[in-house]
PDB file of C-alpha atoms in Angstrom:
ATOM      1  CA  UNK K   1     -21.426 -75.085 -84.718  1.00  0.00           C
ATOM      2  CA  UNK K   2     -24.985 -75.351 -86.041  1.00  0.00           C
ATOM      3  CA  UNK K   3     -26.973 -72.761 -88.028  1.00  0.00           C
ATOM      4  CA  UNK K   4     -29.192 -72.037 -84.707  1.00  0.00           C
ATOM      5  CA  UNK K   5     -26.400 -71.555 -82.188  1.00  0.00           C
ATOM      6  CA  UNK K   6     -24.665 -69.401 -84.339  1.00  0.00           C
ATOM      7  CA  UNK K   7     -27.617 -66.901 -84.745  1.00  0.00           C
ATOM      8  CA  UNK K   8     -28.241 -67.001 -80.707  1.00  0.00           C
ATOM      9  CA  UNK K   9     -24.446 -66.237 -80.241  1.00  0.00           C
ATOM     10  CA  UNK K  10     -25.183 -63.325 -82.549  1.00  0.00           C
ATOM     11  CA  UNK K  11     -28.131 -62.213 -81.025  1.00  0.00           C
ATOM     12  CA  UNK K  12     -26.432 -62.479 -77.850  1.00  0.00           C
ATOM     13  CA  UNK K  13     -23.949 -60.735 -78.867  1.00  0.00           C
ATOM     14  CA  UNK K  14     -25.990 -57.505 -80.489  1.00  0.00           C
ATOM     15  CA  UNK K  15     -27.370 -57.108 -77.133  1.00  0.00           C
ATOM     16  CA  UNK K  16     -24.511 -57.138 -75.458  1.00  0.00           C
ATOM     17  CA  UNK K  17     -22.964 -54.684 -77.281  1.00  0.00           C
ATOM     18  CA  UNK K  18     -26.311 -52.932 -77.292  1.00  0.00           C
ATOM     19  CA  UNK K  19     -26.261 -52.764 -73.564  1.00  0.00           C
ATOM     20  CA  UNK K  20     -22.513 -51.444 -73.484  1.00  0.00           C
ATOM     21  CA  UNK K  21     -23.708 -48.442 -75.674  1.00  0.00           C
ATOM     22  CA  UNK K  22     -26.862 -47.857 -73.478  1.00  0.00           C
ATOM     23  CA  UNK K  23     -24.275 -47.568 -70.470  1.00  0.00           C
ATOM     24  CA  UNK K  24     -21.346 -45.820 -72.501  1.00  0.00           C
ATOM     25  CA  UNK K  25     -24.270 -43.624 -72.660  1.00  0.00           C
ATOM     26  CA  UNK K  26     -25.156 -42.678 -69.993  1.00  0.00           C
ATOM     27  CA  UNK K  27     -21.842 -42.992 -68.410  1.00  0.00           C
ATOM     28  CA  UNK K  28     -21.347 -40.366 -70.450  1.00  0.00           C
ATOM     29  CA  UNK K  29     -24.820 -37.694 -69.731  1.00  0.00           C
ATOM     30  CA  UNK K  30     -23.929 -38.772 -65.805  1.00  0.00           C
ATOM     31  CA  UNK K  31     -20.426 -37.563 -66.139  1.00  0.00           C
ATOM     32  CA  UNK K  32     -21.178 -34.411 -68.098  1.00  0.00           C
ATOM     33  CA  UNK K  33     -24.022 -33.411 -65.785  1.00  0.00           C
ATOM     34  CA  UNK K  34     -22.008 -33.665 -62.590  1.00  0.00           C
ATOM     35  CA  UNK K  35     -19.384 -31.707 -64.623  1.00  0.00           C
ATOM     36  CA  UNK K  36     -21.867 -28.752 -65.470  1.00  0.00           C
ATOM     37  CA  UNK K  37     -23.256 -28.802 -61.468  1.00  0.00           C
ATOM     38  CA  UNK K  38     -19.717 -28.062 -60.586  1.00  0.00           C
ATOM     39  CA  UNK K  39     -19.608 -24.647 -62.993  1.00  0.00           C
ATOM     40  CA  UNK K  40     -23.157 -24.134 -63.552  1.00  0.00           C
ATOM     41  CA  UNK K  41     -26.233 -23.411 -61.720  1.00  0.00           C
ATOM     42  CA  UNK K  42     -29.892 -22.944 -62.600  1.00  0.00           C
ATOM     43  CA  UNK K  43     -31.855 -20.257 -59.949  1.00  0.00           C
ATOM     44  CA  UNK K  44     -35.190 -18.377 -60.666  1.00  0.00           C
ATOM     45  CA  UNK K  45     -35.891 -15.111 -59.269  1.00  0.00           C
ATOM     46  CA  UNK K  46     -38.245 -14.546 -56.447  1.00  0.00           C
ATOM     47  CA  UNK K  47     -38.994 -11.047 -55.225  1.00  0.00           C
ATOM     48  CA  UNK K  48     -38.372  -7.535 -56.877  1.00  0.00           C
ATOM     49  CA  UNK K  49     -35.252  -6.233 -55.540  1.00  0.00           C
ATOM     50  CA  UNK K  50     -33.897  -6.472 -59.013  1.00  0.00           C
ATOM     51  CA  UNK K  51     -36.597  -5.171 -61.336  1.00  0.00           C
ATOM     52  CA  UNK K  52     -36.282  -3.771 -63.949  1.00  0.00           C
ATOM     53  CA  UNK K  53     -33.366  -5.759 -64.850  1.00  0.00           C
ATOM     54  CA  UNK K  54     -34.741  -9.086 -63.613  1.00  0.00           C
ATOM     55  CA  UNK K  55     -38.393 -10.005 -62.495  1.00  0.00           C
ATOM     56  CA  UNK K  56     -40.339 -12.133 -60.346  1.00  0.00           C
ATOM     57  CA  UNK K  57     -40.472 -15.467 -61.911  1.00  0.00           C
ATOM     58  CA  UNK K  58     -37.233 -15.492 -64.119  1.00  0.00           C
ATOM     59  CA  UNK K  59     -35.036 -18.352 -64.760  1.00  0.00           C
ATOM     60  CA  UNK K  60     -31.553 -17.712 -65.103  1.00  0.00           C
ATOM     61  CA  UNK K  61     -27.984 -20.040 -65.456  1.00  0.00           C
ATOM     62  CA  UNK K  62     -25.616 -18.762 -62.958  1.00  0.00           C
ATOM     63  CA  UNK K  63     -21.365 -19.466 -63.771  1.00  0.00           C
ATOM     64  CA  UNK K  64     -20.485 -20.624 -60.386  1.00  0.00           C
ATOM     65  CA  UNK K  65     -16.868 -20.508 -60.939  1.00  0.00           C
ATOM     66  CA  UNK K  66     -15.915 -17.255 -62.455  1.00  0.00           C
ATOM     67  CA  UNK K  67     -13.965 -14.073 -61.244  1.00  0.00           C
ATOM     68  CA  UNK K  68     -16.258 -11.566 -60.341  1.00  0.00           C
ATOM     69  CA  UNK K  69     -16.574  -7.833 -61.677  1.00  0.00           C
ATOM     70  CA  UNK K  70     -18.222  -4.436 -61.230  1.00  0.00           C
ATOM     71  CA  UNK K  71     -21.699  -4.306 -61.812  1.00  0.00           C
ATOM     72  CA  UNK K  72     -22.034  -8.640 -62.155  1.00  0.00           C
ATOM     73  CA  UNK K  73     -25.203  -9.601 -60.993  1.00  0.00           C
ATOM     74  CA  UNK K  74     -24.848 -12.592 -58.390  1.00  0.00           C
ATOM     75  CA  UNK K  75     -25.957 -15.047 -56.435  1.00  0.00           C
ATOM     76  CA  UNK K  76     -25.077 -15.356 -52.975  1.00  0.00           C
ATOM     77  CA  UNK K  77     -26.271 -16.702 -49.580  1.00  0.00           C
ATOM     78  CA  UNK K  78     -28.882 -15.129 -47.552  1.00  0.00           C
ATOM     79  CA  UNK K  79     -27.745 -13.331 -44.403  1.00  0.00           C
ATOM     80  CA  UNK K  80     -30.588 -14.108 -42.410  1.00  0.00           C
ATOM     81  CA  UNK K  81     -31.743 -17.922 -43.969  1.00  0.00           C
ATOM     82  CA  UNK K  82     -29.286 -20.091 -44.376  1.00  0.00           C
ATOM     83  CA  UNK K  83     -31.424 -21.813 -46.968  1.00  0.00           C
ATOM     84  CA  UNK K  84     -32.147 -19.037 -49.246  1.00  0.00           C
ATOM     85  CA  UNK K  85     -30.512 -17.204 -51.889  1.00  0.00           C
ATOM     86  CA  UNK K  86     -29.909 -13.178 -52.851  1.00  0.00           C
ATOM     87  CA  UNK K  87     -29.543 -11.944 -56.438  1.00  0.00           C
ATOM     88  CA  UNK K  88     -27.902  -8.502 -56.119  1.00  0.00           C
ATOM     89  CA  UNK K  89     -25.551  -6.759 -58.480  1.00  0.00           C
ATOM     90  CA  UNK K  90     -21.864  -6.316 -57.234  1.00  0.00           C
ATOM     91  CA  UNK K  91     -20.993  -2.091 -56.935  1.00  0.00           C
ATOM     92  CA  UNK K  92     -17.826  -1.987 -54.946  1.00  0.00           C
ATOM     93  CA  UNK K  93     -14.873  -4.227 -55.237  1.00  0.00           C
ATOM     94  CA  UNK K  94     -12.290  -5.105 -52.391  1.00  0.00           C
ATOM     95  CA  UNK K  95     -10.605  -2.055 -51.544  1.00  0.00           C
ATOM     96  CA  UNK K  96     -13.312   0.298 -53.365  1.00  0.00           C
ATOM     97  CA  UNK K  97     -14.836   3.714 -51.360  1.00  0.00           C
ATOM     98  CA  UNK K  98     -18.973   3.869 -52.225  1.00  0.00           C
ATOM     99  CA  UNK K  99     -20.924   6.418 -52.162  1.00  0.00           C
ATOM    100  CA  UNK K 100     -24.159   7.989 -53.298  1.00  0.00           C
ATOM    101  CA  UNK K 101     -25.587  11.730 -53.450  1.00  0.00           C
ATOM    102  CA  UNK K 102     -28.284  13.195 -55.068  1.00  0.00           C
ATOM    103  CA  UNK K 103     -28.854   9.795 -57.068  1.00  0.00           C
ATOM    104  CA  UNK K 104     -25.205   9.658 -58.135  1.00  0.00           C
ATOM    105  CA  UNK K 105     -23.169   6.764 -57.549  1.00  0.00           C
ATOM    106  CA  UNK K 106     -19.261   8.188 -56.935  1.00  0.00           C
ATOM    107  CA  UNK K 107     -16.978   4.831 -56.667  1.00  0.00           C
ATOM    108  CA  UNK K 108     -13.670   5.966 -55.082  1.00  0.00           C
ATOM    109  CA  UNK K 109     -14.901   9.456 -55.478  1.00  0.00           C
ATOM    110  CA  UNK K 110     -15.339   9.145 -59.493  1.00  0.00           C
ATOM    111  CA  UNK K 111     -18.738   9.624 -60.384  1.00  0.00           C
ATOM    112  CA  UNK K 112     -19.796   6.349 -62.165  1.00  0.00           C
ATOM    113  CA  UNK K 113     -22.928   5.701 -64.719  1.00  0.00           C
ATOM    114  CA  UNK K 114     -25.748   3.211 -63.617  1.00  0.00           C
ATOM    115  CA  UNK K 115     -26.822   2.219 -67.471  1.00  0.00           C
ATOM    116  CA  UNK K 116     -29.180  -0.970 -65.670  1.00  0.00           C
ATOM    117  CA  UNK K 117     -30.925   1.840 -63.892  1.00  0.00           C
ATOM    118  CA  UNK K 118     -33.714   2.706 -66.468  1.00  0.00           C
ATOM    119  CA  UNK K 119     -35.128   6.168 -66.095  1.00  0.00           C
ATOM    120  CA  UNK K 120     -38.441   5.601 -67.082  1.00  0.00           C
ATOM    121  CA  UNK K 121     -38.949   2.747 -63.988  1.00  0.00           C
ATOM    122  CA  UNK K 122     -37.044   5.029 -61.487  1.00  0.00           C
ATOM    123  CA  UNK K 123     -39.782   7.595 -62.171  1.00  0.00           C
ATOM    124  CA  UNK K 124     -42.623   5.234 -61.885  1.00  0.00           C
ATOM    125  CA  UNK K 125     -41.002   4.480 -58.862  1.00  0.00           C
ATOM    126  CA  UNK K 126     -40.682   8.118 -57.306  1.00  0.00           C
ATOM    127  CA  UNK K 127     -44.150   8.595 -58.191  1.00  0.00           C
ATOM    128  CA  UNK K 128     -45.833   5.713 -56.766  1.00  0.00           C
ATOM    129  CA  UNK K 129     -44.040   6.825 -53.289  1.00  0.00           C
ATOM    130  CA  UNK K 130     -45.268  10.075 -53.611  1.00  0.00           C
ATOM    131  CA  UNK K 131     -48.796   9.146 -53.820  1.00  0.00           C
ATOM    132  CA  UNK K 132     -48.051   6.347 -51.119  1.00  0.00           C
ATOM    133  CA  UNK K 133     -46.496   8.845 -48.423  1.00  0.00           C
ATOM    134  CA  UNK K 134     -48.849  11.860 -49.429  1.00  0.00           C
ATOM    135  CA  UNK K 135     -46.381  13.792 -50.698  1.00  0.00           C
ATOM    136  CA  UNK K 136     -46.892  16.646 -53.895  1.00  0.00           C
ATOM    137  CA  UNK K 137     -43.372  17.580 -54.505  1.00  0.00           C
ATOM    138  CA  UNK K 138     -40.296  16.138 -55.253  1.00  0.00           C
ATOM    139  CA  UNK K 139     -36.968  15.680 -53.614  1.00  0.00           C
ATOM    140  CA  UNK K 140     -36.990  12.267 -52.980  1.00  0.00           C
ATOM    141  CA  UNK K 141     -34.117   9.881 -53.942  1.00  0.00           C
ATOM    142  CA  UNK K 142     -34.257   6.807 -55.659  1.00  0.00           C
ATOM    143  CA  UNK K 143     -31.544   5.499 -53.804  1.00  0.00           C
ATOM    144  CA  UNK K 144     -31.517   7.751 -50.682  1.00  0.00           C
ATOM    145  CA  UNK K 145     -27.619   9.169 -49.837  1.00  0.00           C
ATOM    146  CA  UNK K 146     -25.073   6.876 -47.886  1.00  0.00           C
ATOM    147  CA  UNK K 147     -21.771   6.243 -47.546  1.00  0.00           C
ATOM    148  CA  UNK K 148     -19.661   3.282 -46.922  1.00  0.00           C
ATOM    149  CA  UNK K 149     -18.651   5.115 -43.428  1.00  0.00           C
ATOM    150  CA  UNK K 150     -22.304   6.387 -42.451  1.00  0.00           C
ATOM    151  CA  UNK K 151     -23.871   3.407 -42.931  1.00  0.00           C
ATOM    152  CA  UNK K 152     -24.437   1.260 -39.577  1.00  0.00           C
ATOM    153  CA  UNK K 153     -23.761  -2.141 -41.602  1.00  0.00           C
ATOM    154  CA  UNK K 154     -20.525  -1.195 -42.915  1.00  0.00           C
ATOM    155  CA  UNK K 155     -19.186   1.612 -40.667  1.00  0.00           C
ATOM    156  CA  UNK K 156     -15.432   1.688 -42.482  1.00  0.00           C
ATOM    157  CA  UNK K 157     -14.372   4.146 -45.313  1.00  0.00           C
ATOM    158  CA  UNK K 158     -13.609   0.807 -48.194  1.00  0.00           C
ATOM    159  CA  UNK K 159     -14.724  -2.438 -48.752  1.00  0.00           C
ATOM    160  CA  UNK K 160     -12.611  -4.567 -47.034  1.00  0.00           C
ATOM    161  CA  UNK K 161     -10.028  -7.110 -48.941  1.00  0.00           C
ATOM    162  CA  UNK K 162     -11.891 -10.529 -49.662  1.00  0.00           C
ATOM    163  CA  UNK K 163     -15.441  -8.795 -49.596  1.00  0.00           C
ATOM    164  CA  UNK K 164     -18.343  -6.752 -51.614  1.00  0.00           C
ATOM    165  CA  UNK K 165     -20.799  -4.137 -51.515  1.00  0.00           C
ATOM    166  CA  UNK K 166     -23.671  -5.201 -53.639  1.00  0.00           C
ATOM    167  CA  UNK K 167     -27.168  -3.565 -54.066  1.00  0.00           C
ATOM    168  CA  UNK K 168     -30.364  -4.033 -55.852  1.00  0.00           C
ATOM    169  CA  UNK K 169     -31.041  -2.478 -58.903  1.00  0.00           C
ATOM    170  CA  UNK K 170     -34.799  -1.608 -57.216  1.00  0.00           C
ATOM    171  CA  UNK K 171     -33.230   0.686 -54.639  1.00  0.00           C
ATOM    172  CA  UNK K 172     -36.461   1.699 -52.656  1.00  0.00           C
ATOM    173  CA  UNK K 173     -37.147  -1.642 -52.042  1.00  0.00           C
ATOM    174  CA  UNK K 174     -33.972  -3.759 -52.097  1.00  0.00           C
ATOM    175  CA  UNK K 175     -32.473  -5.468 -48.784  1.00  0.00           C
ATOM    176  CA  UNK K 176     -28.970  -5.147 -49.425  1.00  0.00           C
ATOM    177  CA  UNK K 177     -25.181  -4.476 -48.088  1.00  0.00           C
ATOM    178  CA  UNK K 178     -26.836  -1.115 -47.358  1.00  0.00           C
ATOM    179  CA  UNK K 179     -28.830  -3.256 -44.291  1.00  0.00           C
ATOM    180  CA  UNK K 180     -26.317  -6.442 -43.755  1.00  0.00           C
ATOM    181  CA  UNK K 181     -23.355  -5.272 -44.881  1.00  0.00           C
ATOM    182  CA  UNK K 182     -20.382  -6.377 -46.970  1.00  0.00           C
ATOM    183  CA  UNK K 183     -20.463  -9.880 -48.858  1.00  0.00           C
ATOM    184  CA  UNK K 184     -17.458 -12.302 -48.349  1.00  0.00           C
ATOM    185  CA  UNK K 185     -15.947 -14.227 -51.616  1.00  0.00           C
ATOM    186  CA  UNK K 186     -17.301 -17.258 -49.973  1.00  0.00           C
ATOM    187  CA  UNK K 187     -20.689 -16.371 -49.517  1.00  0.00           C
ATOM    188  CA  UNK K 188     -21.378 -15.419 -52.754  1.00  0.00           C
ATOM    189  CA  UNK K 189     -22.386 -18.686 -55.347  1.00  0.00           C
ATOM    190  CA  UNK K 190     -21.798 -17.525 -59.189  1.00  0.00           C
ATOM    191  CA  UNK K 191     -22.534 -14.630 -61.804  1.00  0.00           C
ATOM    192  CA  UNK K 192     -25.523 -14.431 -63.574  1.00  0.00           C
ATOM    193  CA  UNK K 193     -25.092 -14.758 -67.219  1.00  0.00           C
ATOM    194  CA  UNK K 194     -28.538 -16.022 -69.077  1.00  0.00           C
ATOM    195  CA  UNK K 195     -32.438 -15.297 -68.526  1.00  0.00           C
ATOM    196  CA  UNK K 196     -33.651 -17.968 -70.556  1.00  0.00           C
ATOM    197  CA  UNK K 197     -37.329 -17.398 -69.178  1.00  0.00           C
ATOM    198  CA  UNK K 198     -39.330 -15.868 -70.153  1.00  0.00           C
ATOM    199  CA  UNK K 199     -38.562 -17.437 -73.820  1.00  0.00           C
ATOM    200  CA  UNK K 200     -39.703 -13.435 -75.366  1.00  0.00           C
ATOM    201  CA  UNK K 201     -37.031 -12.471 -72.478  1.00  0.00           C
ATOM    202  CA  UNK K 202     -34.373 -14.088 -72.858  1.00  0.00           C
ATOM    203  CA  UNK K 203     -30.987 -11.906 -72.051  1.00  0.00           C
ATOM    204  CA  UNK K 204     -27.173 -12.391 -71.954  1.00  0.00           C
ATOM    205  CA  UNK K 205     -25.469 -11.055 -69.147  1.00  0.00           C
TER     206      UNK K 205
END
Protein backbone atom coordinates (compact mmCIF):
# COMPACT_ATOMS: atom_id res chain seq x y z
CA UNK A 1 0.00 0.00 0.00
CA UNK A 2 1.41 3.43 -0.87
CA UNK A 3 2.44 6.24 1.51
CA UNK A 4 -0.89 8.29 0.40
CA UNK A 5 -3.48 5.55 0.83
CA UNK A 6 -2.23 4.70 3.99
CA UNK A 7 -2.63 8.27 5.48
CA UNK A 8 -6.38 8.50 3.86
CA UNK A 9 -7.16 5.06 5.53
CA UNK A 10 -5.97 6.80 8.68
CA UNK A 11 -7.72 9.80 8.28
CA UNK A 12 -10.65 7.84 7.50
CA UNK A 13 -10.34 6.06 10.15
CA UNK A 14 -9.87 9.07 12.96
CA UNK A 15 -13.13 10.22 11.79
CA UNK A 16 -14.76 7.35 12.07
CA UNK A 17 -13.91 6.73 15.33
CA UNK A 18 -14.43 10.43 15.90
CA UNK A 19 -17.99 10.12 14.83
CA UNK A 20 -18.59 6.92 17.10
CA UNK A 21 -17.54 9.11 20.16
CA UNK A 22 -19.73 12.10 19.01
CA UNK A 23 -22.71 9.47 19.05
CA UNK A 24 -21.46 7.35 22.16
CA UNK A 25 -22.00 10.78 23.30
CA UNK A 26 -24.81 11.68 23.00
CA UNK A 27 -26.26 8.30 23.19
CA UNK A 28 -25.25 8.75 26.36
CA UNK A 29 -26.76 12.78 27.47
CA UNK A 30 -30.10 11.29 25.48
CA UNK A 31 -30.27 8.32 27.72
CA UNK A 32 -29.49 10.11 30.96
CA UNK A 33 -31.95 12.92 30.24
CA UNK A 34 -34.91 10.66 29.56
CA UNK A 35 -33.72 8.89 32.77
CA UNK A 36 -33.88 12.18 34.95
CA UNK A 37 -37.59 13.16 33.16
CA UNK A 38 -38.75 9.93 34.59
CA UNK A 39 -37.65 11.01 38.48
CA UNK A 40 -37.23 14.59 38.06
CA UNK A 41 -39.13 17.58 37.18
CA UNK A 42 -38.39 21.28 36.79
CA UNK A 43 -41.75 23.70 37.73
CA UNK A 44 -41.65 27.49 38.65
CA UNK A 45 -44.06 28.98 40.90
CA UNK A 46 -46.86 31.15 39.76
CA UNK A 47 -49.18 32.78 42.26
CA UNK A 48 -48.84 33.33 46.14
CA UNK A 49 -50.61 30.62 47.80
CA UNK A 50 -47.29 29.55 49.14
CA UNK A 51 -45.49 32.69 50.26
CA UNK A 52 -43.52 33.02 52.48
CA UNK A 53 -42.06 29.74 51.87
CA UNK A 54 -42.06 29.98 48.07
CA UNK A 55 -42.72 33.11 45.78
CA UNK A 56 -43.97 34.17 42.59
CA UNK A 57 -41.36 33.47 40.08
CA UNK A 58 -39.34 30.55 41.76
CA UNK A 59 -37.81 27.69 40.07
CA UNK A 60 -37.78 24.58 41.80
CA UNK A 61 -36.73 20.53 40.90
CA UNK A 62 -39.56 18.43 41.93
CA UNK A 63 -38.65 14.24 42.84
CA UNK A 64 -41.45 12.79 40.95
CA UNK A 65 -41.05 9.42 42.32
CA UNK A 66 -40.75 9.57 46.02
CA UNK A 67 -43.02 8.53 49.05
CA UNK A 68 -44.67 11.37 50.31
CA UNK A 69 -44.68 12.86 53.99
CA UNK A 70 -46.23 15.37 56.39
CA UNK A 71 -45.65 18.77 55.66
CA UNK A 72 -43.85 17.87 51.79
CA UNK A 73 -44.54 20.52 49.60
CA UNK A 74 -45.98 19.10 46.17
CA UNK A 75 -46.95 19.29 42.99
CA UNK A 76 -50.12 18.07 41.83
CA UNK A 77 -52.83 18.54 39.15
CA UNK A 78 -55.21 21.31 39.10
CA UNK A 79 -58.81 20.48 40.01
CA UNK A 80 -60.36 22.81 37.80
CA UNK A 81 -57.57 22.94 34.56
CA UNK A 82 -56.50 20.00 33.49
CA UNK A 83 -53.43 21.76 32.16
CA UNK A 84 -52.22 23.44 35.19
CA UNK A 85 -50.40 22.63 38.19
CA UNK A 86 -50.88 23.30 42.29
CA UNK A 87 -47.93 23.60 44.69
CA UNK A 88 -49.44 23.00 48.16
CA UNK A 89 -47.87 21.46 51.21
CA UNK A 90 -49.27 17.97 52.29
CA UNK A 91 -51.00 18.33 56.24
CA UNK A 92 -52.98 15.18 56.62
CA UNK A 93 -52.00 11.74 55.60
CA UNK A 94 -54.43 8.78 54.64
CA UNK A 95 -56.30 7.98 57.60
CA UNK A 96 -55.34 11.40 59.49
CA UNK A 97 -58.35 13.67 61.43
CA UNK A 98 -57.51 17.73 60.61
CA UNK A 99 -58.39 20.32 62.29
CA UNK A 100 -57.79 23.96 63.10
CA UNK A 101 -58.90 26.41 66.07
CA UNK A 102 -57.82 29.54 67.11
CA UNK A 103 -54.77 29.27 64.56
CA UNK A 104 -53.79 25.84 65.88
CA UNK A 105 -53.40 23.01 63.71
CA UNK A 106 -54.55 19.65 65.95
CA UNK A 107 -53.70 16.48 63.54
CA UNK A 108 -55.65 13.52 65.03
CA UNK A 109 -56.44 15.73 67.91
CA UNK A 110 -52.55 16.39 68.83
CA UNK A 111 -51.81 19.85 68.54
CA UNK A 112 -48.99 20.06 65.88
CA UNK A 113 -46.31 23.08 65.21
CA UNK A 114 -46.43 24.95 61.77
CA UNK A 115 -42.45 26.01 61.84
CA UNK A 116 -43.01 27.19 57.68
CA UNK A 117 -45.60 29.52 59.08
CA UNK A 118 -43.41 32.65 59.88
CA UNK A 119 -44.92 34.96 62.42
CA UNK A 120 -43.72 38.04 61.25
CA UNK A 121 -45.65 37.44 57.52
CA UNK A 122 -48.82 36.08 59.31
CA UNK A 123 -48.99 39.48 61.01
CA UNK A 124 -48.40 41.49 57.95
CA UNK A 125 -51.02 39.47 56.76
CA UNK A 126 -53.72 40.09 59.59
CA UNK A 127 -52.98 43.61 59.28
CA UNK A 128 -53.30 44.26 55.72
CA UNK A 129 -56.99 42.58 56.10
CA UNK A 130 -57.77 44.72 58.75
CA UNK A 131 -57.18 47.83 56.93
CA UNK A 132 -58.78 46.09 53.75
CA UNK A 133 -62.20 45.10 55.56
CA UNK A 134 -62.23 48.30 57.89
CA UNK A 135 -61.75 46.61 60.78
CA UNK A 136 -59.71 48.19 64.23
CA UNK A 137 -59.53 45.15 66.33
CA UNK A 138 -58.40 41.86 66.21
CA UNK A 139 -59.85 38.42 66.25
CA UNK A 140 -59.28 37.40 62.98
CA UNK A 141 -57.62 34.06 62.03
CA UNK A 142 -54.96 33.44 59.80
CA UNK A 143 -56.31 30.32 58.83
CA UNK A 144 -60.02 30.69 59.82
CA UNK A 145 -61.38 27.31 61.98
CA UNK A 146 -62.48 24.06 60.04
CA UNK A 147 -62.65 20.70 60.35
CA UNK A 148 -62.28 17.78 58.13
CA UNK A 149 -66.21 17.05 58.91
CA UNK A 150 -67.48 20.82 58.63
CA UNK A 151 -65.98 21.50 55.66
CA UNK A 152 -68.39 21.14 52.45
CA UNK A 153 -65.34 19.68 50.28
CA UNK A 154 -64.50 16.98 52.53
CA UNK A 155 -67.60 16.32 54.70
CA UNK A 156 -65.99 12.91 56.50
CA UNK A 157 -64.19 12.85 59.95
CA UNK A 158 -60.36 11.40 58.15
CA UNK A 159 -58.71 11.57 55.09
CA UNK A 160 -59.64 8.80 53.25
CA UNK A 161 -57.04 5.76 52.38
CA UNK A 162 -55.15 6.61 49.00
CA UNK A 163 -55.73 10.49 49.47
CA UNK A 164 -54.47 14.02 51.10
CA UNK A 165 -55.41 17.10 52.67
CA UNK A 166 -52.99 19.71 51.56
CA UNK A 167 -53.07 23.56 52.12
CA UNK A 168 -51.16 26.62 51.33
CA UNK A 169 -48.81 27.97 53.53
CA UNK A 170 -50.62 31.66 52.63
CA UNK A 171 -53.85 30.61 54.29
CA UNK A 172 -55.99 33.82 53.58
CA UNK A 173 -55.42 33.46 50.18
CA UNK A 174 -54.71 29.83 49.25
CA UNK A 175 -57.27 27.63 47.08
CA UNK A 176 -56.85 24.43 48.62
CA UNK A 177 -58.42 20.90 49.92
CA UNK A 178 -60.22 23.39 52.19
CA UNK A 179 -62.33 24.42 48.66
CA UNK A 180 -61.80 21.06 46.38
CA UNK A 181 -61.20 18.66 48.69
CA UNK A 182 -58.92 15.68 49.28
CA UNK A 183 -55.95 14.91 46.75
CA UNK A 184 -55.67 11.30 45.32
CA UNK A 185 -51.97 9.57 45.13
CA UNK A 186 -52.46 9.85 41.47
CA UNK A 187 -53.12 13.30 41.09
CA UNK A 188 -50.38 14.51 42.81
CA UNK A 189 -46.81 14.74 40.45
CA UNK A 190 -43.61 14.83 42.93
CA UNK A 191 -42.12 16.59 46.17
CA UNK A 192 -40.46 19.65 46.04
CA UNK A 193 -36.94 19.44 47.08
CA UNK A 194 -34.69 22.52 45.53
CA UNK A 195 -35.37 26.40 44.83
CA UNK A 196 -32.53 26.96 42.75
CA UNK A 197 -33.94 30.52 41.70
CA UNK A 198 -33.50 32.95 42.79
CA UNK A 199 -29.54 32.07 42.83
CA UNK A 200 -29.42 34.44 46.59
CA UNK A 201 -32.52 31.93 47.29
CA UNK A 202 -31.67 28.96 46.77
CA UNK A 203 -33.24 26.29 49.47
CA UNK A 204 -33.25 22.51 50.14
CA UNK A 205 -36.38 21.03 50.92
Amino acid sequence: MSAPQSNQWQLLWRVLRWLGTVVVIMAVVFGVKMVLGLFLSNDQVAGNSMQPTLKNGDRLVVVTQTSIKRNAIVTLKSPIQADEQYIKRVIGLPGDTVSVKNDQLYINGKRTAQPYLKTSFIEKSLRLSEVQSGAVTGGQHFTPNFSLATLKATQTARVPKGSYFVLGDNRPVSYDSRKFGFVKRSDIYGVVKWRYWPLNQMKTF
